[in-house]
Coordinates of C-alpha atoms in Angstrom, one line a residue:
X1 CA 11.3 6.5 -1.9
X2 CA 14.8 4.9 -2.6
X3 CA 15.2 1.5 -2.9
X4 CA 17.7 -1.2 -1.0
X5 CA 18.7 -4.5 -2.6
X6 CA 20.7 -7.0 -0.2
X7 CA 21.4 -10.6 -0.7
X8 CA 21.0 -13.1 2.0
X9 CA 23.0 -15.8 2.5
X10 CA 22.1 -19.1 3.6
X11 CA 24.7 -18.4 6.8
X12 CA 22.8 -15.4 7.7
X13 CA 19.3 -17.0 6.6
X14 CA 19.6 -19.9 9.5
X15 CA 20.7 -17.5 12.4
X16 CA 18.0 -16.9 14.7
X17 CA 19.0 -13.5 16.6
X18 CA 16.4 -12.6 20.0
X19 CA 13.0 -11.2 18.6
X20 CA 12.9 -7.7 19.3
X21 CA 11.8 -4.3 17.4
X22 CA 11.9 -0.8 17.8
X23 CA 9.5 1.8 16.5
X24 CA 10.8 5.2 15.2
X25 CA 8.6 7.9 14.2
X26 CA 10.3 11.3 12.6
X27 CA 8.2 14.2 12.2
X28 CA 8.6 17.6 11.4
X29 CA 7.3 20.7 8.8
X30 CA 6.5 19.6 5.5
X31 CA 9.3 21.2 4.4
X32 CA 11.5 19.7 6.8
X33 CA 11.9 16.4 4.7
X34 CA 10.4 13.8 7.3
X35 CA 9.4 11.5 4.2
X36 CA 13.2 11.4 2.4
X37 CA 14.5 11.2 6.2
X38 CA 12.2 8.2 6.7
X39 CA 12.8 6.8 3.4
X40 CA 16.4 6.8 3.8
X41 CA 16.4 5.5 7.4
X42 CA 14.4 2.5 5.9
X43 CA 17.2 2.4 3.4
X44 CA 20.2 1.5 5.8
X45 CA 17.6 -0.9 7.9
X46 CA 16.8 -2.7 5.0
X47 CA 20.7 -3.1 4.1
X48 CA 21.0 -4.4 7.9
X49 CA 18.9 -7.1 7.6
X50 CA 16.5 -6.1 9.3
X51 CA 12.5 -7.0 8.9
X52 CA 10.6 -3.5 8.4
X53 CA 7.1 -1.8 7.8
X54 CA 6.9 1.8 7.2
X55 CA 3.9 4.5 7.8
X56 CA 4.5 7.3 5.7
X57 CA 2.1 10.1 7.3
X58 CA 1.7 13.3 5.1
X59 CA -0.7 16.3 5.3
X60 CA -3.2 16.7 2.1
X61 CA -2.1 20.5 1.4
X62 CA 0.4 21.2 -0.9
X63 CA 2.0 23.8 1.6
X64 CA -0.1 24.4 5.2
X65 CA 1.2 27.2 6.6
X66 CA 5.0 26.5 8.3
X67 CA 5.0 25.6 11.6
X68 CA 1.0 25.0 12.1
X69 CA -0.6 21.9 13.1
X70 CA -1.8 21.0 9.7
X71 CA 1.3 21.1 8.5
X72 CA 3.2 18.3 10.2
X73 CA 4.4 15.5 8.4
X74 CA 5.8 12.0 9.8
X75 CA 7.3 8.9 8.7
X76 CA 7.2 5.8 11.6
X77 CA 9.0 2.6 10.8
X78 CA 8.8 -0.3 13.1
X79 CA 12.3 -2.8 12.6
X80 CA 13.5 -5.6 14.3
X81 CA 15.1 -8.9 14.6
X82 CA 11.7 -10.5 14.1
X83 CA 8.7 -10.8 11.8
X84 CA 7.4 -7.1 11.1
X85 CA 3.7 -7.5 9.9
X86 CA 2.9 -3.4 10.8
X87 CA 4.5 -0.2 11.3
X88 CA 3.9 -0.6 15.2
X89 CA 1.2 0.6 17.5
X90 CA 3.3 3.2 19.5
X91 CA 6.9 4.6 19.1
X92 CA 9.5 3.9 20.8
X93 CA 11.2 7.0 19.8
X94 CA 10.1 10.0 18.7
X95 CA 12.3 12.5 16.8
X96 CA 10.3 16.0 16.8
X97 CA 11.5 19.0 14.8
X98 CA 9.5 21.7 15.6
X99 CA 6.3 22.5 18.4
X100 CA 3.5 21.3 16.0
X101 CA 5.3 17.9 15.3
X102 CA 5.7 17.3 19.1
X103 CA 2.1 18.4 19.6
X104 CA 0.2 16.2 16.9
X105 CA 2.9 13.0 18.0
X106 CA 3.4 13.3 21.3
X107 CA 0.5 11.2 22.5
X108 CA 0.7 7.9 20.6
X109 CA 4.5 8.0 21.8
X110 CA 4.7 5.2 24.5
X111 CA 5.3 5.9 28.2
X112 CA 8.9 5.8 29.3
X113 CA 9.4 6.4 25.2
X114 CA 12.3 9.2 24.1
X115 CA 11.7 12.6 22.7
X116 CA 14.4 13.9 20.5
X117 CA 13.5 17.9 20.0
X118 CA 14.9 20.5 18.0
X119 CA 15.0 23.3 20.8
X120 CA 16.4 25.6 18.2
X121 CA 12.9 25.4 16.7
X122 CA 10.7 25.9 20.2
X123 CA 10.8 30.0 19.8
X124 CA 7.6 31.9 20.9
X125 CA 6.3 32.2 17.8
X126 CA 6.4 28.7 16.6
X127 CA 5.0 27.6 19.9
X128 CA 2.0 29.9 19.5
X129 CA 1.6 28.7 15.6
X130 CA 1.4 25.2 17.8
X131 CA -0.9 26.4 19.6
X132 CA 0.3 26.5 22.6
X133 CA -0.7 28.5 25.6
X134 CA 1.2 32.3 25.8
X135 CA 4.4 31.6 27.3
X136 CA 4.4 28.0 27.6
X137 CA 6.9 25.5 26.4
X138 CA 6.6 22.2 26.9
X139 CA 10.3 21.1 26.3
X140 CA 10.3 23.3 30.1
X141 CA 7.2 23.3 31.8
X142 CA 7.5 19.4 33.1
X143 CA 4.3 18.8 30.7
X144 CA 6.3 16.0 29.0
X145 CA 7.2 14.0 32.6
X146 CA 6.3 10.5 31.3
X147 CA 8.8 10.3 28.8
X148 CA 12.5 10.8 28.2
X149 CA 13.3 14.3 26.7
X150 CA 16.3 14.7 25.3
X151 CA 16.8 18.4 23.5
X152 CA 19.5 19.9 21.6
X153 CA 20.1 22.7 19.4
X154 CA 19.6 20.7 15.7
X155 CA 19.0 24.0 13.5
X156 CA 22.4 25.7 14.9
X157 CA 24.5 22.2 14.9
X158 CA 23.2 21.9 11.5
X159 CA 24.1 25.8 10.5
X160 CA 27.8 25.2 11.9
X161 CA 28.3 21.7 10.5
X162 CA 27.4 23.2 7.1
X163 CA 28.8 27.2 7.5
X164 CA 32.2 26.2 5.0
X165 CA 30.2 25.4 2.2
X166 CA 29.2 29.3 2.5
X167 CA 25.3 28.2 2.3
X168 CA 22.8 31.0 3.0
X169 CA 20.7 30.4 6.0
X170 CA 17.5 29.1 4.3
X171 CA 19.9 26.1 2.2
X172 CA 21.5 25.8 5.0
X173 CA 18.8 24.7 7.2
X174 CA 17.7 22.5 4.6
X175 CA 20.5 20.4 5.7
X176 CA 19.0 19.5 9.0
X177 CA 17.2 16.4 8.1
X178 CA 20.6 15.1 7.2
X179 CA 22.3 15.8 10.7
X180 CA 19.1 14.3 12.3
X181 CA 19.4 11.1 10.2
X182 CA 22.8 11.2 10.9
X183 CA 22.2 10.8 14.8
X184 CA 19.5 8.0 14.1
X185 CA 22.4 6.1 12.2
X186 CA 24.6 6.3 15.2
X187 CA 21.8 5.5 17.5
X188 CA 21.2 2.2 15.3
X189 CA 24.7 1.3 14.0
X190 CA 23.7 1.8 10.6
X191 CA 26.1 2.4 7.8
X192 CA 26.4 5.8 6.1
X193 CA 28.7 4.8 3.2
X194 CA 25.2 4.1 1.0
X195 CA 23.1 7.6 1.7
X196 CA 26.8 9.4 1.3
X197 CA 26.5 7.7 -2.2
X198 CA 23.0 8.1 -2.7
X199 CA 23.5 12.5 -2.0
X200 CA 26.5 12.1 -4.5
X201 CA 23.9 11.0 -7.3
X202 CA 21.3 13.1 -6.0
X203 CA 23.2 16.7 -6.3
X204 CA 25.3 15.4 -9.1
X205 CA 24.9 18.4 -10.7
X206 CA 25.5 21.0 -7.5
X207 CA 28.4 19.3 -5.4
X208 CA 28.4 21.8 -2.8
X209 CA 24.8 20.7 -1.9
X210 CA 26.2 17.1 -1.9
X211 CA 29.0 17.7 0.4
X212 CA 27.1 19.8 2.5
X213 CA 24.3 17.3 3.3
X214 CA 27.2 14.9 3.9
X215 CA 28.9 17.3 6.4
X216 CA 25.1 17.5 8.4
X217 CA 25.0 13.4 7.8
X218 CA 28.4 13.2 9.6
X219 CA 28.1 15.8 12.5
X220 CA 25.1 14.3 13.5
X221 CA 26.7 10.6 13.7
X222 CA 29.7 12.1 15.0
X223 CA 27.7 14.0 17.8
X224 CA 26.3 10.9 18.8
X225 CA 29.8 9.3 19.1
X226 CA 31.6 12.2 21.1
X227 CA 28.7 14.0 23.1
X228 CA 28.2 11.1 25.9
X229 CA 24.6 11.5 26.1
X230 CA 23.9 8.0 27.0
X231 CA 24.3 8.2 30.8
X232 CA 22.0 11.6 31.0
X233 CA 19.3 10.0 28.8
X234 CA 19.0 6.3 29.1
X235 CA 17.2 5.6 26.0
X236 CA 19.9 8.0 24.0
X237 CA 22.6 4.8 23.5
X238 CA 23.7 3.0 20.7
X239 CA 21.7 -0.2 19.8
X240 CA 22.6 -2.8 17.1
X241 CA 19.6 -4.8 16.2
X242 CA 20.7 -8.0 14.5
X243 CA 19.3 -9.0 11.5
X244 CA 15.9 -10.9 10.8
X245 CA 15.6 -14.5 10.3
X246 CA 14.6 -15.0 6.6
X247 CA 14.9 -17.4 3.6
X248 CA 18.1 -17.2 1.5
X249 CA 17.7 -14.8 -1.6
X250 CA 17.7 -11.3 -2.9
X251 CA 15.5 -8.6 -1.3
X252 CA 14.7 -5.4 -2.0
X253 CA 12.5 -2.6 -0.2
X254 CA 9.2 -2.2 -2.1
X255 CA 6.3 -0.1 -1.2
X256 CA 3.0 -1.1 -2.8
X257 CA 2.9 1.5 -5.7
X258 CA 6.2 -0.3 -7.1
X259 CA 4.9 -3.7 -6.3
X260 CA 1.8 -3.1 -8.1
X261 CA 3.9 -1.6 -11.4
X262 CA 6.1 -4.6 -11.3
X263 CA 3.3 -6.8 -10.9
X264 CA 1.3 -5.9 -13.7
X265 CA 4.7 -6.1 -16.2
X266 CA 4.7 -9.3 -14.8
X267 CA 1.4 -10.3 -15.7
X268 CA 1.2 -8.8 -19.1
X269 CA 4.0 -10.6 -19.9
X270 CA 2.6 -14.3 -18.6
X271 CA -0.2 -13.0 -20.7
X272 CA 1.8 -12.3 -23.7
X273 CA 0.5 -9.1 -24.4
X274 CA 1.7 -5.7 -23.9
X275 CA 0.0 -3.4 -21.7
X276 CA -1.2 -0.1 -22.0
X277 CA -1.5 2.2 -19.1
X278 CA -3.9 4.8 -19.4
X279 CA -3.8 7.6 -16.3
X280 CA -4.9 10.7 -14.1
X281 CA -3.0 11.9 -11.3
X282 CA -4.8 11.5 -7.9
X283 CA -3.2 10.9 -4.4
X284 CA -2.1 8.2 -3.9
X285 CA -2.5 6.5 -7.2
X286 CA -0.2 8.9 -8.6
X287 CA 3.1 6.5 -8.2
X288 CA 2.1 3.6 -10.2
X289 CA 1.9 6.2 -13.3
X290 CA 4.9 7.3 -12.4
X291 CA 6.8 3.9 -11.9
X292 CA 5.5 2.6 -15.1
X293 CA 6.4 5.7 -17.3
X294 CA 10.0 3.8 -16.4
X295 CA 9.6 1.0 -17.5
X296 CA 9.0 1.4 -21.5
X297 CA 11.4 -1.1 -22.5
X298 CA 8.9 -4.4 -20.7
X299 CA 6.3 -3.2 -23.7
X300 CA 4.6 -1.1 -21.3
X301 CA 2.9 2.3 -23.2
X302 CA 1.7 5.0 -20.3
X303 CA -0.5 7.9 -21.1
X304 CA -1.3 10.5 -18.7
X305 CA -5.1 11.6 -19.7
X306 CA -6.8 15.2 -19.3
X307 CA -9.1 13.2 -17.0
X308 CA -10.5 10.2 -15.6
X309 CA -12.6 9.4 -17.9
X310 CA -10.5 9.6 -20.7
X311 CA -8.0 7.6 -18.7
X312 CA -10.5 4.6 -18.7
X313 CA -11.5 5.5 -22.0
X314 CA -8.2 5.3 -23.6
X315 CA -7.3 1.8 -21.7
X316 CA -10.8 -0.1 -23.2
X317 CA -9.7 1.1 -26.6
X318 CA -6.1 -0.4 -26.1
X319 CA -7.9 -3.6 -25.1
X320 CA -10.2 -3.4 -28.1
X321 CA -7.1 -3.2 -29.7
X322 CA -5.5 -6.2 -28.3
X323 CA -3.1 -4.5 -25.6
X324 CA -3.9 -5.1 -21.9
X325 CA -5.7 -2.1 -20.5
X326 CA -5.3 -0.5 -17.2
X327 CA -6.3 2.2 -15.5
X328 CA -5.7 3.5 -11.8
X329 CA -7.0 5.7 -9.3
X330 CA -8.7 6.5 -6.4
X331 CA -11.9 6.8 -5.4
X332 CA -13.4 10.2 -6.5
X333 CA -12.0 9.1 -10.1
X334 CA -12.9 5.5 -9.4
X335 CA -16.3 6.9 -9.4
X336 CA -15.8 9.3 -12.7
X337 CA -14.7 6.2 -14.4
X338 CA -18.0 3.9 -13.5
X339 CA -19.7 4.4 -16.7
X340 CA -16.8 3.6 -18.8
X341 CA -16.1 0.3 -16.6
X342 CA -19.8 -0.7 -17.3
X343 CA -19.0 -0.3 -21.1
X344 CA -15.7 -2.9 -20.6
X345 CA -18.2 -5.2 -18.6
X346 CA -20.6 -5.0 -21.7
X347 CA -17.9 -5.2 -24.4
X348 CA -16.2 -7.8 -22.0
X349 CA -13.1 -6.9 -23.0
X350 CA -10.2 -7.3 -20.5
X351 CA -9.3 -4.3 -18.1
X352 CA -7.9 -3.7 -14.8
X353 CA -8.7 -1.1 -12.6
X354 CA -6.4 -0.3 -9.5
X355 CA -8.2 1.2 -6.8
X356 CA -5.6 2.9 -4.2
X357 CA -8.1 3.9 -1.7
X358 CA -8.5 6.9 0.5
X359 CA -10.5 8.6 3.2
X360 CA -14.1 9.9 1.6
X361 CA -16.6 10.9 0.6
X362 CA -15.3 13.2 -2.2
X363 CA -12.4 14.9 -1.9
X364 CA -12.2 13.4 2.0
X365 CA -8.7 12.5 3.2
X366 CA -6.5 12.6 0.1
X367 CA -3.7 11.6 1.8
X368 CA -5.2 8.9 4.7
X369 CA -5.9 5.8 4.1
X370 CA -9.2 3.9 4.6
X371 CA -11.1 0.7 3.2
X372 CA -14.5 2.4 2.1
X373 CA -14.7 1.7 -1.6
X374 CA -15.5 -2.4 -1.0
X375 CA -19.2 -1.5 -1.8
X376 CA -17.7 0.5 -4.7
X377 CA -15.9 -2.2 -6.3
X378 CA -18.0 -4.6 -6.0
X379 CA -21.7 -2.8 -7.0
X380 CA -20.5 0.3 -7.4
X381 CA -21.8 0.5 -11.4
X382 CA -25.2 0.9 -12.7
X383 CA -27.3 -1.9 -14.0
X384 CA -26.3 -5.4 -13.0
X385 CA -22.6 -5.0 -13.9
X386 CA -20.6 -7.5 -12.2
X387 CA -16.6 -7.6 -12.0
X388 CA -14.2 -9.4 -10.2
X389 CA -12.4 -7.5 -7.3
X390 CA -9.1 -8.7 -5.5
X391 CA -7.5 -6.6 -2.2
X392 CA -4.1 -6.8 -2.1
X393 CA -3.3 -7.5 2.1
X394 CA 0.4 -5.6 2.3
X395 CA 3.2 -4.1 0.0
X396 CA 4.6 -6.8 -1.8
X397 CA 1.4 -9.1 -2.0
X398 CA 0.5 -6.2 -4.2
X399 CA 3.0 -7.7 -6.8
X400 CA 0.9 -11.1 -6.6
X401 CA -2.0 -9.4 -6.5
X402 CA -1.7 -7.6 -9.8
X403 CA -0.5 -11.0 -11.7
X404 CA -3.6 -12.4 -10.9
X405 CA -5.8 -9.5 -11.6
X406 CA -4.0 -9.8 -15.1
X407 CA -4.8 -13.8 -14.6
X408 CA -8.8 -13.4 -14.4
X409 CA -8.6 -10.0 -16.9
X410 CA -7.5 -11.7 -19.7
X411 CA -8.8 -15.6 -19.3
X412 CA -12.4 -14.6 -18.4
X413 CA -12.2 -11.1 -20.7
X414 CA -13.8 -9.4 -17.9
X415 CA -12.9 -6.1 -16.0
X416 CA -11.0 -6.8 -12.8
X417 CA -10.7 -4.3 -10.0
X418 CA -7.6 -4.4 -7.5
X419 CA -8.0 -2.6 -4.5
X420 CA -5.1 -1.4 -2.2
X421 CA -5.4 2.1 0.0
X422 CA -3.2 4.6 0.7
X423 CA -1.2 2.7 3.7
X424 CA -0.2 -0.1 1.4
X425 CA 0.5 2.4 -1.6
X426 CA 2.9 4.3 0.4
X427 CA 4.4 2.0 3.1
X428 CA 7.4 -0.2 2.4
X429 CA 8.3 -3.5 3.2
X430 CA 10.9 -6.2 2.5
X431 CA 10.1 -7.9 -0.6
X432 CA 12.4 -11.5 -1.9
X433 CA 12.6 -11.2 -5.6
X434 CA 10.9 -13.8 -7.0
X435 CA 12.0 -16.5 -9.8
X436 CA 9.7 -15.9 -12.5
X437 CA 10.0 -19.4 -13.2
X438 CA 8.0 -20.3 -10.6
X439 CA 5.0 -18.9 -12.1
X440 CA 2.9 -20.6 -14.6
X441 CA 2.3 -18.4 -18.0
X442 CA -1.4 -18.1 -18.8
X443 CA -1.1 -17.1 -22.6
X444 CA -3.9 -14.9 -24.1
X445 CA -4.9 -16.9 -27.5
X446 CA -6.4 -14.4 -29.8
X447 CA -9.0 -15.8 -32.5
X448 CA -7.2 -15.4 -35.8
X449 CA -9.1 -18.5 -37.8
X450 CA -11.9 -17.2 -39.9
X451 CA -14.9 -19.2 -40.1
X452 CA -15.4 -21.5 -43.0
X453 CA -17.0 -20.4 -46.2
X454 CA -20.6 -19.6 -45.7
X455 CA -19.9 -19.4 -41.8
X456 CA -20.2 -16.0 -40.0
X457 CA -18.4 -15.2 -36.5
X458 CA -20.1 -14.7 -33.7
X459 CA -17.8 -12.7 -31.4
X460 CA -20.0 -13.5 -28.4
X461 CA -19.7 -17.3 -28.8
X462 CA -18.8 -18.5 -25.3
X463 CA -15.6 -21.0 -24.4
X464 CA -16.4 -23.4 -21.1
X465 CA -15.8 -20.8 -18.5
X466 CA -17.8 -18.0 -20.1
X467 CA -15.6 -16.1 -22.2
X468 CA -16.1 -14.6 -25.4
X469 CA -13.4 -14.6 -28.0
X470 CA -10.5 -12.2 -28.2
X471 CA -9.9 -10.3 -31.9
X472 CA -7.7 -8.2 -32.9
X473 CA -9.3 -5.1 -35.3
X474 CA -8.6 -5.9 -38.7
X475 CA -8.2 -9.9 -38.3
X476 CA -9.2 -11.2 -42.0
X477 CA -12.9 -12.7 -41.9
X478 CA -13.7 -11.5 -38.3
X479 CA -15.2 -8.2 -38.6
X480 CA -17.4 -7.5 -35.8
X481 CA -18.8 -4.7 -33.6
X482 CA -19.2 -4.2 -29.9
X483 CA -20.7 -1.3 -27.7
X484 CA -22.5 -0.2 -24.7
X485 CA -25.9 -1.4 -26.2
X486 CA -27.3 -4.4 -25.1
X487 CA -25.9 -7.2 -27.4
X488 CA -27.8 -10.3 -29.4
X489 CA -26.7 -13.5 -27.9
X490 CA -24.0 -14.8 -29.6
X491 CA -24.0 -12.1 -33.1
X492 CA -23.4 -9.0 -31.0
X493 CA -25.5 -6.8 -32.7
X494 CA -28.0 -4.5 -31.1
X495 CA -30.8 -6.1 -29.3
X496 CA -33.5 -4.7 -27.2
X497 CA -35.4 -8.2 -26.2
X498 CA -36.6 -8.7 -23.0
X499 CA -35.5 -12.4 -23.4
X500 CA -32.4 -11.7 -24.6
X501 CA -31.2 -9.3 -22.3
X502 CA -32.4 -11.7 -19.5
X503 CA -30.1 -14.1 -21.4
X504 CA -27.3 -11.4 -21.8
X505 CA -27.3 -10.4 -18.0
X506 CA -27.3 -13.9 -16.6
X507 CA -24.4 -14.6 -19.1
X508 CA -22.3 -11.8 -17.5
X509 CA -23.3 -13.0 -14.0
X510 CA -22.7 -16.6 -15.1
X511 CA -19.5 -15.7 -16.0
X512 CA -18.0 -13.8 -13.3
X513 CA -20.0 -16.1 -10.5
X514 CA -17.8 -19.0 -12.4
X515 CA -14.4 -17.4 -11.7
X516 CA -14.8 -18.6 -8.3
X517 CA -14.0 -22.1 -9.2
X518 CA -10.8 -21.0 -11.0
X519 CA -9.6 -19.2 -8.0
X520 CA -7.7 -20.8 -4.6
X521 CA -9.9 -22.2 -1.9
X522 CA -9.7 -20.0 1.2
X523 CA -7.4 -21.1 3.8
X524 CA -7.2 -20.2 7.4
X525 CA -4.1 -17.7 7.9
X526 CA -3.7 -18.5 11.7
X527 CA -5.4 -21.0 13.7
X528 CA -7.7 -24.1 12.6
X529 CA -11.4 -24.3 11.7
X530 CA -13.9 -24.4 14.0
X531 CA -12.7 -22.1 16.7
X532 CA -14.8 -20.2 18.9
X533 CA -13.8 -16.7 17.0
X534 CA -12.5 -16.0 13.7
X535 CA -11.2 -12.8 12.7
X536 CA -11.7 -12.2 9.2
X537 CA -10.4 -9.2 7.4
X538 CA -9.3 -8.0 4.1
X539 CA -6.4 -5.8 2.6
X540 CA -4.3 -3.8 4.9
X541 CA -5.6 -4.9 7.9
X542 CA -3.6 -8.2 7.7
X543 CA -1.0 -6.9 10.0
X544 CA -2.6 -5.7 13.2
X545 CA -4.8 -8.9 12.8
X546 CA -2.4 -11.6 12.4
X547 CA -0.2 -10.3 15.5
X548 CA -3.9 -9.8 17.6
X549 CA -5.1 -13.1 16.7
X550 CA -1.2 -14.7 17.5
X551 CA -1.0 -12.9 20.8
X552 CA -4.6 -13.8 21.4
X553 CA -3.5 -17.8 20.6
X554 CA -0.4 -17.3 22.7
X555 CA -2.7 -16.5 25.8
X556 CA -4.5 -19.5 25.1
X557 CA -7.6 -18.0 23.6
X558 CA -9.4 -20.2 21.1
X559 CA -9.0 -17.5 17.9
X560 CA -8.6 -18.1 14.1
X561 CA -7.8 -15.5 11.0
X562 CA -8.6 -15.6 8.5
X563 CA -7.8 -13.3 5.3
X564 CA -9.5 -12.5 1.7
X565 CA -7.6 -12.0 -1.0
X566 CA -10.8 -12.4 -3.6
X567 CA -13.5 -10.5 -2.6
X568 CA -15.7 -11.1 -5.7
X569 CA -16.5 -14.2 -6.4
X570 CA -15.6 -15.1 -2.6
X571 CA -13.7 -18.4 -3.0
X572 CA -16.5 -21.4 -2.9
X573 CA -15.7 -22.9 0.3
X574 CA -15.8 -19.6 2.4
X575 CA -18.9 -20.2 2.9
X576 CA -18.5 -23.6 5.2
X577 CA -15.5 -22.6 6.5
X578 CA -17.2 -19.3 8.3
X579 CA -20.2 -21.5 9.4
X580 CA -17.5 -23.6 10.9
X581 CA -17.0 -20.9 13.9
X582 CA -18.6 -20.0 16.7
X583 CA -18.5 -16.1 16.2
X584 CA -17.2 -14.0 13.6
X585 CA -15.4 -10.9 13.9
X586 CA -14.9 -8.6 10.8
X587 CA -12.2 -5.4 11.1
X588 CA -12.2 -2.4 8.9
X589 CA -11.7 0.6 8.2
X590 CA -15.2 1.6 7.2
X591 CA -18.3 1.2 8.8
X592 CA -19.1 -2.6 8.1
X593 CA -18.7 -2.9 4.1
X594 CA -17.3 -6.6 4.1
X595 CA -19.7 -7.5 7.0
X596 CA -22.4 -6.6 5.1
X597 CA -21.6 -8.3 2.3
X598 CA -20.4 -11.6 4.3
X599 CA -24.3 -11.3 6.1
X600 CA -25.9 -11.3 2.2
X601 CA -23.8 -13.8 1.0
X602 CA -23.6 -16.4 3.6
X603 CA -26.5 -15.4 6.4
X604 CA -23.9 -15.7 9.4
X605 CA -24.2 -13.2 12.2
X606 CA -20.9 -11.3 11.2
X607 CA -20.0 -8.7 14.0
X608 CA -18.2 -5.6 12.5
X609 CA -15.1 -3.9 14.6
X610 CA -14.9 -0.4 12.6
X611 CA -12.0 2.4 12.6
X612 CA -12.6 5.2 10.2
X613 CA -10.0 7.5 11.6
X614 CA -7.5 7.7 8.2
X615 CA -5.2 6.0 10.7
X616 CA -4.8 1.9 10.5
X617 CA -5.8 -0.4 13.0
X618 CA -3.5 -0.7 16.1
X619 CA -2.5 -4.0 17.3
X620 CA -4.0 -3.3 20.7
X621 CA -7.7 -2.3 19.3
X622 CA -8.2 -6.1 17.7
X623 CA -6.4 -7.6 20.4
X624 CA -9.2 -5.6 22.6
X625 CA -12.0 -6.7 20.4
X626 CA -10.9 -10.3 20.4
X627 CA -11.2 -10.5 24.5
X628 CA -14.5 -8.5 24.6
X629 CA -15.6 -11.1 22.0
X630 CA -14.7 -14.1 23.8
X631 CA -15.4 -12.9 27.8

């Protein structure tokens, strides 16, 4: 996705427009460019100063049969003059580029919402592909009566707009997403200039394509200006949404994958070590490899391995050599990395493992979102193999979570798992570019001093935090051996003795458990201690939980919100905090994994609210659960 940056002045920051938000969903065939259209509309929205959240939703198939419901790709954006924390429950506007897009998305549209449909694509053949009954056409049969419908032949209007450029029919129709974008820019009073500049850059080697797309963009915008369509369809009017109040500063749009990449680089700099990233492509984690490969000037080495095992093994080797080893995958790849992660735990080397969760098990739902890898993160290795687990709650939050993962990995000599999911990885939101001077460095101190004459270096001697020394191979006088077989206390030599294994297992566990003393106490995100109900979540459920609790509190309900960043070990005050509440509700996009961990650790009656559909929670779903719990 393209990135927009905007400097917010103090005058703009202190303006307080009337709160307002609008949800728009673009939907079409995979070849219609809906992700690009949504991404560019997001760019224009960010430049307008609105707060926003996006939700790209696309099929797993590389190319499903054209015109079928299997191949529908959608992009939803919620933007407004108020704080936006989710991509929105129900769209106000649905742009449907073909019958399949309409069929799969129209039920999500709020009653009275606006449908903009390309009637040029509603042919008998396309209607049949989408599963409509023979002779049936939703644009004419009255089945869309509860919504406002505006139908126009976008395909033909696009062909007319680009005709002077001599493109073939197929190439010309590829411009219809730009025509649609032009209409959307007119509807919401957006500036076209940044999009024109972007098109000229994108098609610099094919200027005729740039000019054709610009012509389509301008034609869509002009159609809105000149067609006088507002009187016919109440929803189809030009609408200007004021900027959202925010702190002054430089803002840019950022996806979760971008924020993690930038956070990993920042974290390695704060630690004073270079980073090595060993990865293997897998949806939705591949974007991290793509972003990091463009950051070589910051001491980043990227390596695309032949498989998941080679990727994590190369990262472990880099950590042994004195780099910060990082690897990334999704659930299936994390399973393959499991044995090697155990090796990093046994050898006690810093390693960061990013898990961008998706629907499972097995191949599951590669392009859909889920939170079903929490058990895998906390427990999912052979033997007693504890490792810290951190979860990001939003795309922007992923930056700070990546830095925190670097801090814990290097200061405690341990692998760390950083959990995101498909929603966070692909979604975008505004991010205030931070002043890195406000981040405390945590420089690595490699062991370089050899023992006194006659002394022996002890690679598993521990500091007060339980961490062993980090030594670069070849350091004079510090020759040592590490590996996957159990180590003798202090010396690191192979030792099978029962008492030694007990002691080393306890030492590894105590080190990870002890990290709780070096992380912040758990705060109450919204509300206070001791409410009748607390809604506790983790990861990308933050937005819908926060908005649902806010709405419930505005109705006078006694409910609070807690959101976890540190999943393992948990903050030291969490048990007492949870026991202060009358009831505990845990919304998760799984079958109740955090709920089980909370019950196990604190013996509290945590109740689940589960959703495993590949789609994020809606605010209304959590709001209804809150009201039911307090009924």
